[in-house]
Amino acid sequence: MSYQSTVSSRGDGFGAQLRAEWTKFWSVRSTKVCTGLGVLLTIGLSVLASNAGGTDANNQPPFTDRFSLVYQPLPGDGSITARLASQANSHEWAKAGVIVKADTSSGSTYAALVATPAHGLRMEAEFTRTVASLPGAAPTWLRLTRTGGTVAGYTSPDGTTWHRVGGVTLAGLPATVQVGLMVASPSVVETVKAAGGSDTRGRATIGRAVFDSVTVQSGGLAPWRQVDIGDASGGSLSRAGGAFTVTGSGDISGYGIASWVTPGNDDTVSNSLVGLQFGLIAMVALGIVFAAAEYKTGIVRTTFAASPRRGRVLAAKAVVLGATAFVAGLLASVAAYLAAQPGLHSNGYNPPAYPHRAITEPTVLRAVVGAALVLGVLAVFGLAISTLLRRSVRSLALVLGLMLVPQIVGAAVLSLGTDLWLHRLTPVAGLAITQTRQRFDTAISPWGGFGVLAGYAAVALVAAILAVRRRDA
Amino acid sequence: MYALHMEWTKLRTVATTGWWLLGLVACTVGLAAFVSSTVDAVNCAPRCDFDLPRLSLSGVYIGQIAAVALGALAVTTEYDTAMVRTTLAAYPRRGAVLAAKLAVVTVVVLGCAALGVLGSLAVARGILPGNGFTRANGYPPLSLGDRATLRAYLGTVLYLGLIAILSAGVGATLRNTAATVSMVLGMLYVLPIVIPFLPTGAWRDALYRYSPMSAGLTVQATRGLNALPIGPWPGLGVLAGYAGAAVLAGALLFRLRDA
């Protein structure tokens, strides 16, 4: 005869376990206070930071017009044709091609058809318009035709069959324009960071291109001349037979053109979510208190007596805690993001340098939801460490130390290289999910960073589950 | 005197106290060694004006966590175990009890802070010359004979003592270890993390001046003092103000509330 318990096993299901943990979570004052404070402080700090200073990016010139031009006048209608034989890869956005420009002063209107080493062929005009972009690179034939106020671009693989790339009407084009060849190569922006500060500076690169078969129709009588437009440097022209070797630096671009580097590189999205720094302390504390409270009060023995499958108890705890922290975190991050925008706008974070970014934009959504995910995972990380160490102070010192110290030390005293590794290897990496802009201090991709944090939490949780199964409570 | 003896016995006989003190010294020296080994006097362009005393004292960024824990535990452990009722039954003068607690934990933290700071000096002197910080490159060896260096080192010891006092004051107010440690760490770390992301300007300077850690650690600065939003000693004074306010609030509540 075997003994069969008459007690229904229904109460031991995972659903019931979740409900038990939720009841414990929500009936304790400290967990509620912790969650509420975390949400409020997150929003508060984001609002404070959004009001803490402005940007002058929109007071900077909205375009750059500095490059090496080889030109001659074109009276009335006509065209410039050239074969771009080769282009040096001095910069991914180096430009070499043909151009129609109102005059040789910096800032005068233009249309250009250029090749780039890494971004294909592009027809651009007026510092604001990308007329066309298509695959291709040197060697290629390029042609611009001017008809009244309109400039049309053509390419050809062989100089006989031509393909129209696009056309653009330029406002205020004079009767006689300058046509010719252009070469540009932007500066490489380097940020050097040493203990206590960072400096950003541009290092000029010199582009080099070889053209041949250069013809100007209904013109072509004047000699070719080379000039550095704007404050560009390093421009030169040397001719051998029919070949034109042109060098030059700089760029011709502005808002609306892909090679444009906007002045100011603040990440307004991650700055709006800076309140997360308070939120993370609250959520780590929440996870730690939630676990440590059971050990402190001895209720953990009751819990384990009621449901002896300890691993499952901890799993249920983690699910309840993670979900609650995520929901609270989402509330906090959405509110923080929305509440920070007015402050940023009134401090000069406006288009064109800083387009206003709606919360529904995919990368913004990733940052905002990601911030909540980080908070959920951190709460579980805290729970796991707290279960392992069974004392709240040690756990707080360890987890908060891991989350806070690298951020301080990295910024304050370390070189950029060491700082970046610290942001890849410690749980701090998780905060990368709020970044929406590639910057010199970008250490890791958004999801990659989140993965690092999630990895820490997962390892800690597995270790904690193994520990509670082996240890006396 | 009796209260002091009582508190000293309590602090001394708790097993974790020793570990936290060891942690304070070890973490301070350890991080100082790490930071010292990563800086380089040669490949440092464009900014090579290293504030070496301050660099050698960066271990305090970790070490202060132990000071926070010690300060909090000195007060809150008694509430966790309800020991505080026994204490007050044996010695009802509450002001004296709290003062004795503060005195004991502060002296112990100051002592260990001095050890950690001297250890940092030793490792920095050992490591830095190997990274090109030699007299020939314009970096005389770190020495407490230099007034500014002495201020940085002495100030850091005082800083850690004040952190323990601040934490104990908050502990007497909140009467919960986890809440105290979270709150003090939040007070200390969040603003210094956020400040570098803010645009330079009046707001940023004001936040620096009111942040207990940023202002307090200004005492470590030995170079470029004019560029800092607050001076070394006034900066430490800001932290002392926070610590004083926390102790005042804690003492008031300790007298008024039931234990």
JSON list of C-alpha atoms in Angstrom, two decimals, chain A residues 335-449:
[
{"chain": "A", "resi": 335, "resn": "ALA", "atom": "CA", "xyz": [7.99, 60.05, -18.33]},
{"chain": "A", "resi": 336, "resn": "ALA", "atom": "CA", "xyz": [11.63, 61.12, -18.01]},
{"chain": "A", "resi": 337, "resn": "TYR", "atom": "CA", "xyz": [12.09, 61.25, -21.78]},
{"chain": "A", "resi": 338, "resn": "LEU", "atom": "CA", "xyz": [8.92, 63.26, -22.36]},
{"chain": "A", "resi": 339, "resn": "ALA", "atom": "CA", "xyz": [9.57, 65.58, -19.42]},
{"chain": "A", "resi": 340, "resn": "ALA", "atom": "CA", "xyz": [13.15, 66.30, -20.52]},
{"chain": "A", "resi": 341, "resn": "GLN", "atom": "CA", "xyz": [12.26, 67.45, -24.05]},
{"chain": "A", "resi": 342, "resn": "PRO", "atom": "CA", "xyz": [10.89, 70.94, -23.25]},
{"chain": "A", "resi": 343, "resn": "GLY", "atom": "CA", "xyz": [14.03, 71.79, -21.29]},
{"chain": "A", "resi": 344, "resn": "LEU", "atom": "CA", "xyz": [16.30, 70.59, -24.09]},
{"chain": "A", "resi": 345, "resn": "HIS", "atom": "CA", "xyz": [14.32, 72.55, -26.68]},
{"chain": "A", "resi": 346, "resn": "SER", "atom": "CA", "xyz": [14.45, 75.78, -24.71]},
{"chain": "A", "resi": 347, "resn": "ASN", "atom": "CA", "xyz": [18.21, 75.29, -24.28]},
{"chain": "A", "resi": 348, "resn": "GLY", "atom": "CA", "xyz": [18.88, 75.27, -28.00]},
{"chain": "A", "resi": 349, "resn": "TYR", "atom": "CA", "xyz": [18.60, 71.57, -28.85]},
{"chain": "A", "resi": 350, "resn": "ASN", "atom": "CA", "xyz": [16.58, 72.32, -31.95]},
{"chain": "A", "resi": 351, "resn": "PRO", "atom": "CA", "xyz": [16.72, 71.57, -35.68]},
{"chain": "A", "resi": 352, "resn": "PRO", "atom": "CA", "xyz": [18.66, 71.57, -37.84]},
{"chain": "A", "resi": 353, "resn": "ALA", "atom": "CA", "xyz": [21.57, 70.61, -35.55]},
{"chain": "A", "resi": 354, "resn": "TYR", "atom": "CA", "xyz": [19.35, 68.64, -33.20]},
{"chain": "A", "resi": 355, "resn": "PRO", "atom": "CA", "xyz": [16.14, 67.42, -34.83]},
{"chain": "A", "resi": 356, "resn": "HIS", "atom": "CA", "xyz": [13.36, 66.88, -32.31]},
{"chain": "A", "resi": 357, "resn": "ARG", "atom": "CA", "xyz": [13.02, 63.17, -31.85]},
{"chain": "A", "resi": 358, "resn": "ALA", "atom": "CA", "xyz": [9.65, 61.63, -31.17]},
{"chain": "A", "resi": 359, "resn": "ILE", "atom": "CA", "xyz": [9.48, 58.83, -28.64]},
{"chain": "A", "resi": 360, "resn": "THR", "atom": "CA", "xyz": [7.98, 56.60, -31.34]},
{"chain": "A", "resi": 361, "resn": "GLU", "atom": "CA", "xyz": [11.12, 56.77, -33.48]},
{"chain": "A", "resi": 362, "resn": "PRO", "atom": "CA", "xyz": [12.65, 53.25, -33.47]},
{"chain": "A", "resi": 363, "resn": "THR", "atom": "CA", "xyz": [16.04, 54.19, -31.98]},
{"chain": "A", "resi": 364, "resn": "VAL", "atom": "CA", "xyz": [14.40, 56.38, -29.35]},
{"chain": "A", "resi": 365, "resn": "LEU", "atom": "CA", "xyz": [12.00, 53.59, -28.52]},
{"chain": "A", "resi": 366, "resn": "ARG", "atom": "CA", "xyz": [14.94, 51.21, -28.20]},
{"chain": "A", "resi": 367, "resn": "ALA", "atom": "CA", "xyz": [16.59, 53.59, -25.74]},
{"chain": "A", "resi": 368, "resn": "VAL", "atom": "CA", "xyz": [13.47, 54.21, -23.67]},
{"chain": "A", "resi": 369, "resn": "VAL", "atom": "CA", "xyz": [12.31, 50.58, -23.51]},
{"chain": "A", "resi": 370, "resn": "GLY", "atom": "CA", "xyz": [15.94, 49.50, -23.14]},
{"chain": "A", "resi": 371, "resn": "ALA", "atom": "CA", "xyz": [16.32, 51.71, -20.08]},
{"chain": "A", "resi": 372, "resn": "ALA", "atom": "CA", "xyz": [13.38, 49.88, -18.50]},
{"chain": "A", "resi": 373, "resn": "LEU", "atom": "CA", "xyz": [14.89, 46.51, -19.46]},
{"chain": "A", "resi": 374, "resn": "VAL", "atom": "CA", "xyz": [18.16, 47.54, -17.81]},
{"chain": "A", "resi": 375, "resn": "LEU", "atom": "CA", "xyz": [16.28, 48.39, -14.62]},
{"chain": "A", "resi": 376, "resn": "GLY", "atom": "CA", "xyz": [14.44, 45.05, -14.67]},
{"chain": "A", "resi": 377, "resn": "VAL", "atom": "CA", "xyz": [17.66, 43.09, -15.22]},
{"chain": "A", "resi": 378, "resn": "LEU", "atom": "CA", "xyz": [19.51, 45.08, -12.54]},
{"chain": "A", "resi": 379, "resn": "ALA", "atom": "CA", "xyz": [16.79, 44.30, -10.00]},
{"chain": "A", "resi": 380, "resn": "VAL", "atom": "CA", "xyz": [17.20, 40.59, -10.77]},
{"chain": "A", "resi": 381, "resn": "PHE", "atom": "CA", "xyz": [20.99, 40.93, -10.59]},
{"chain": "A", "resi": 382, "resn": "GLY", "atom": "CA", "xyz": [20.59, 42.51, -7.15]},
{"chain": "A", "resi": 383, "resn": "LEU", "atom": "CA", "xyz": [18.23, 39.72, -6.08]},
{"chain": "A", "resi": 384, "resn": "ALA", "atom": "CA", "xyz": [20.69, 37.04, -7.18]},
{"chain": "A", "resi": 385, "resn": "ILE", "atom": "CA", "xyz": [23.71, 38.63, -5.50]},
{"chain": "A", "resi": 386, "resn": "SER", "atom": "CA", "xyz": [21.70, 39.26, -2.36]},
{"chain": "A", "resi": 387, "resn": "THR", "atom": "CA", "xyz": [20.61, 35.61, -2.28]},
{"chain": "A", "resi": 388, "resn": "LEU", "atom": "CA", "xyz": [24.22, 34.52, -2.68]},
{"chain": "A", "resi": 389, "resn": "LEU", "atom": "CA", "xyz": [25.66, 36.84, -0.05]},
{"chain": "A", "resi": 390, "resn": "ARG", "atom": "CA", "xyz": [22.58, 36.91, 2.25]},
{"chain": "A", "resi": 391, "resn": "ARG", "atom": "CA", "xyz": [23.49, 40.36, 3.59]},
{"chain": "A", "resi": 392, "resn": "SER", "atom": "CA", "xyz": [22.10, 43.52, 2.09]},
{"chain": "A", "resi": 393, "resn": "VAL", "atom": "CA", "xyz": [25.09, 45.79, 2.80]},
{"chain": "A", "resi": 394, "resn": "ARG", "atom": "CA", "xyz": [27.64, 43.57, 1.08]},
{"chain": "A", "resi": 395, "resn": "SER", "atom": "CA", "xyz": [25.35, 43.06, -1.86]},
{"chain": "A", "resi": 396, "resn": "LEU", "atom": "CA", "xyz": [24.68, 46.78, -2.20]},
{"chain": "A", "resi": 397, "resn": "ALA", "atom": "CA", "xyz": [28.37, 47.58, -1.99]},
{"chain": "A", "resi": 398, "resn": "LEU", "atom": "CA", "xyz": [29.18, 44.98, -4.63]},
{"chain": "A", "resi": 399, "resn": "VAL", "atom": "CA", "xyz": [26.44, 45.66, -7.17]},
{"chain": "A", "resi": 400, "resn": "LEU", "atom": "CA", "xyz": [26.34, 49.43, -6.81]},
{"chain": "A", "resi": 401, "resn": "GLY", "atom": "CA", "xyz": [30.12, 49.48, -6.76]},
{"chain": "A", "resi": 402, "resn": "LEU", "atom": "CA", "xyz": [30.12, 47.60, -10.07]},
{"chain": "A", "resi": 403, "resn": "MET", "atom": "CA", "xyz": [27.57, 49.99, -11.57]},
{"chain": "A", "resi": 404, "resn": "LEU", "atom": "CA", "xyz": [28.83, 53.32, -10.23]},
{"chain": "A", "resi": 405, "resn": "VAL", "atom": "CA", "xyz": [32.59, 53.16, -9.74]},
{"chain": "A", "resi": 406, "resn": "PRO", "atom": "CA", "xyz": [33.55, 52.34, -13.35]},
{"chain": "A", "resi": 407, "resn": "GLN", "atom": "CA", "xyz": [31.54, 55.33, -14.56]},
{"chain": "A", "resi": 408, "resn": "ILE", "atom": "CA", "xyz": [33.33, 57.68, -12.17]},
{"chain": "A", "resi": 409, "resn": "VAL", "atom": "CA", "xyz": [36.82, 56.29, -12.47]},
{"chain": "A", "resi": 410, "resn": "GLY", "atom": "CA", "xyz": [36.55, 55.95, -16.23]},
{"chain": "A", "resi": 411, "resn": "ALA", "atom": "CA", "xyz": [35.58, 59.57, -16.72]},
{"chain": "A", "resi": 412, "resn": "ALA", "atom": "CA", "xyz": [37.80, 61.04, -14.03]},
{"chain": "A", "resi": 413, "resn": "VAL", "atom": "CA", "xyz": [41.17, 59.40, -14.25]},
{"chain": "A", "resi": 414, "resn": "LEU", "atom": "CA", "xyz": [41.57, 56.75, -16.91]},
{"chain": "A", "resi": 415, "resn": "SER", "atom": "CA", "xyz": [42.77, 57.07, -20.48]},
{"chain": "A", "resi": 416, "resn": "LEU", "atom": "CA", "xyz": [40.10, 56.65, -23.15]},
{"chain": "A", "resi": 417, "resn": "GLY", "atom": "CA", "xyz": [41.23, 53.14, -24.04]},
{"chain": "A", "resi": 418, "resn": "THR", "atom": "CA", "xyz": [41.01, 51.79, -20.48]},
{"chain": "A", "resi": 419, "resn": "ASP", "atom": "CA", "xyz": [37.76, 53.68, -19.96]},
{"chain": "A", "resi": 420, "resn": "LEU", "atom": "CA", "xyz": [36.21, 52.02, -23.01]},
{"chain": "A", "resi": 421, "resn": "TRP", "atom": "CA", "xyz": [37.25, 48.55, -21.85]},
{"chain": "A", "resi": 422, "resn": "LEU", "atom": "CA", "xyz": [35.74, 49.24, -18.45]},
{"chain": "A", "resi": 423, "resn": "HIS", "atom": "CA", "xyz": [32.49, 50.13, -20.22]},
{"chain": "A", "resi": 424, "resn": "ARG", "atom": "CA", "xyz": [32.61, 46.86, -22.16]},
{"chain": "A", "resi": 425, "resn": "LEU", "atom": "CA", "xyz": [33.52, 44.43, -19.40]},
{"chain": "A", "resi": 426, "resn": "THR", "atom": "CA", "xyz": [31.57, 45.64, -16.37]},
{"chain": "A", "resi": 427, "resn": "PRO", "atom": "CA", "xyz": [27.76, 45.60, -16.01]},
{"chain": "A", "resi": 428, "resn": "VAL", "atom": "CA", "xyz": [27.89, 49.33, -16.82]},
{"chain": "A", "resi": 429, "resn": "ALA", "atom": "CA", "xyz": [27.91, 48.16, -20.45]},
{"chain": "A", "resi": 430, "resn": "GLY", "atom": "CA", "xyz": [24.12, 47.76, -20.16]},
{"chain": "A", "resi": 431, "resn": "LEU", "atom": "CA", "xyz": [23.65, 51.53, -20.11]},
{"chain": "A", "resi": 432, "resn": "ALA", "atom": "CA", "xyz": [24.84, 51.60, -23.75]},
{"chain": "A", "resi": 433, "resn": "ILE", "atom": "CA", "xyz": [21.30, 50.69, -24.75]},
{"chain": "A", "resi": 434, "resn": "THR", "atom": "CA", "xyz": [20.26, 54.31, -24.20]},
{"chain": "A", "resi": 435, "resn": "GLN", "atom": "CA", "xyz": [22.79, 55.58, -26.74]},
{"chain": "A", "resi": 436, "resn": "THR", "atom": "CA", "xyz": [21.57, 56.60, -30.18]},
{"chain": "A", "resi": 437, "resn": "ARG", "atom": "CA", "xyz": [24.65, 58.27, -31.53]},
{"chain": "A", "resi": 438, "resn": "GLN", "atom": "CA", "xyz": [28.08, 56.95, -32.48]},
{"chain": "A", "resi": 439, "resn": "ARG", "atom": "CA", "xyz": [30.60, 59.05, -30.58]},
{"chain": "A", "resi": 440, "resn": "PHE", "atom": "CA", "xyz": [34.26, 58.86, -29.70]},
{"chain": "A", "resi": 441, "resn": "ASP", "atom": "CA", "xyz": [33.32, 57.47, -26.31]},
{"chain": "A", "resi": 442, "resn": "THR", "atom": "CA", "xyz": [30.97, 54.80, -27.65]},
{"chain": "A", "resi": 443, "resn": "ALA", "atom": "CA", "xyz": [32.29, 51.61, -26.08]},
{"chain": "A", "resi": 444, "resn": "ILE", "atom": "CA", "xyz": [29.87, 48.96, -27.24]},
{"chain": "A", "resi": 445, "resn": "SER", "atom": "CA", "xyz": [26.74, 48.55, -29.38]},
{"chain": "A", "resi": 446, "resn": "PRO", "atom": "CA", "xyz": [23.40, 49.12, -27.65]},
{"chain": "A", "resi": 447, "resn": "TRP", "atom": "CA", "xyz": [22.23, 45.50, -27.66]},
{"chain": "A", "resi": 448, "resn": "GLY", "atom": "CA", "xyz": [25.75, 44.18, -27.15]},
{"chain": "A", "resi": 449, "resn": "GLY", "atom": "CA", "xyz": [26.07, 46.23, -23.99]}
]
